GROMACS .gro file of C-alpha atoms in nm:
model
   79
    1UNK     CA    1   1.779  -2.400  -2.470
    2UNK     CA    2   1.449  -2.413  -2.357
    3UNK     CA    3   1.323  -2.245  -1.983
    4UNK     CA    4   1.021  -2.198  -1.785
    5UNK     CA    5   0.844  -1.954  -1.604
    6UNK     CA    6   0.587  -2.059  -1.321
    7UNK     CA    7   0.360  -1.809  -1.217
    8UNK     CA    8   0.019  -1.803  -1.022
    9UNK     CA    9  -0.232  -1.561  -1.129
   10UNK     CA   10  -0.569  -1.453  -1.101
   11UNK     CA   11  -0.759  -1.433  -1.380
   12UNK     CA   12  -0.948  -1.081  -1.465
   13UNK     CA   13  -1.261  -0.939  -1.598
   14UNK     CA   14  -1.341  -1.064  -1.939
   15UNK     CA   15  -1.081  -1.395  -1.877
   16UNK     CA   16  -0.799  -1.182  -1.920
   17UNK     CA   17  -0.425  -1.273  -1.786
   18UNK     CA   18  -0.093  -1.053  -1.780
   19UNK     CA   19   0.240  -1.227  -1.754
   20UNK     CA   20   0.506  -0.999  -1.691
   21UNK     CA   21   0.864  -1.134  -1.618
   22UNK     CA   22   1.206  -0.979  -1.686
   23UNK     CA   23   1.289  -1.338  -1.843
   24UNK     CA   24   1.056  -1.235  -2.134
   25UNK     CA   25   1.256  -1.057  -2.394
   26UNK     CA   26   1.097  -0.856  -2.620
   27UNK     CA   27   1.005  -1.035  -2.940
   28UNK     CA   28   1.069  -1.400  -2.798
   29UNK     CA   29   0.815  -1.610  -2.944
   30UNK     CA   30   0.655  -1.833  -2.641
   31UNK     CA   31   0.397  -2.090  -2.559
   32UNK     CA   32   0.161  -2.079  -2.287
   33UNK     CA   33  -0.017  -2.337  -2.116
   34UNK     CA   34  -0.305  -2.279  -1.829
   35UNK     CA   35  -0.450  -2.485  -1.578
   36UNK     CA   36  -0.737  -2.379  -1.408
   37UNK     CA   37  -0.681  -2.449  -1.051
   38UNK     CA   38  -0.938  -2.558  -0.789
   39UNK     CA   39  -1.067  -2.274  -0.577
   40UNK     CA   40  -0.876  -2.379  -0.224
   41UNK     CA   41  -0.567  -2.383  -0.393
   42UNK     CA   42  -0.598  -1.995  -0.463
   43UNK     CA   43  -0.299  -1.850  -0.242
   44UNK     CA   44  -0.463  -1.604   0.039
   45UNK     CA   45  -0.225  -1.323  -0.053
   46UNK     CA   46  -0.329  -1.330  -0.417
   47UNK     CA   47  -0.695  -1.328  -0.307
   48UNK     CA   48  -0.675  -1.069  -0.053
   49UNK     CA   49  -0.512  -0.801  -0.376
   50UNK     CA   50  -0.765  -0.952  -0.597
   51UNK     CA   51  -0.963  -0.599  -0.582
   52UNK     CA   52  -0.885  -0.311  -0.582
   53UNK     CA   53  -1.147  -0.188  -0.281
   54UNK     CA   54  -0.931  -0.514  -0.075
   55UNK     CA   55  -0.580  -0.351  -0.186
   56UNK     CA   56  -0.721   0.007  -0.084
   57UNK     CA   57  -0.834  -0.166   0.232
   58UNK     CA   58  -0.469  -0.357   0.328
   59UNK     CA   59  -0.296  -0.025   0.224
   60UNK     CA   60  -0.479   0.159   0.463
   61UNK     CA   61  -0.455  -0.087   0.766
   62UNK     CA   62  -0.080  -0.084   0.696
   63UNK     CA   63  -0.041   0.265   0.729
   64UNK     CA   64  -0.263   0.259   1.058
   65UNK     CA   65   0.007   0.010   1.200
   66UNK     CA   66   0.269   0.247   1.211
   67UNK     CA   67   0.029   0.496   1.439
   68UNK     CA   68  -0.030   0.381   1.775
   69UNK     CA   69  -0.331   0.611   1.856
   70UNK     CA   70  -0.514   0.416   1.590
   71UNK     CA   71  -0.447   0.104   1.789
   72UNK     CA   72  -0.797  -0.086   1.990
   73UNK     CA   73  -0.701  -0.238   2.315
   74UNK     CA   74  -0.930  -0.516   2.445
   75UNK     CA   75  -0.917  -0.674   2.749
   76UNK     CA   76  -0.894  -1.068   2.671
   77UNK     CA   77  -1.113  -1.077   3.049
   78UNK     CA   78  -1.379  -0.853   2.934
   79UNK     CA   79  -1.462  -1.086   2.643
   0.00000   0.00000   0.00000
């Protein structure tokens, strides 16, 4: 029986991927294709955790949303 598993990745220093899936059993021989995608297809979520300083950043502006005094309030008038 023969399956698939479709998975977007980015690609990391030194050309390096890492497919993880709990589909993979240990031992199972498999063959892997790539296609280099065009740059606009990259997915924004996937480029925004690209780095680690960007997933430090997003981690930190989530936690800032659940504290209101860290909120900026502009006047759309004063703009």
């Amino acid at each position: 029986m023969k399956s698939a598993i479709r998975q977007k990745m980015l690609v990391k220093a030194g050309g390096k991927l890492e497919i993880s899936s709990p589909k993979l059993p240990d031992g199972a021989l498999v063959e892997v294709r790539v296609f280099l995608l065009p740059k606009e297809e990259q997915d924004m979520t996937d480029y925004l955790l690209s780095t680690e300083a960007n997933r430090q950043h997003l981690m930190e502006a989530l936690a800032d949303l659940e504290n209101p005094s860290t909120y900026i309030y502009v006047n759309p008038e004063n703009l």
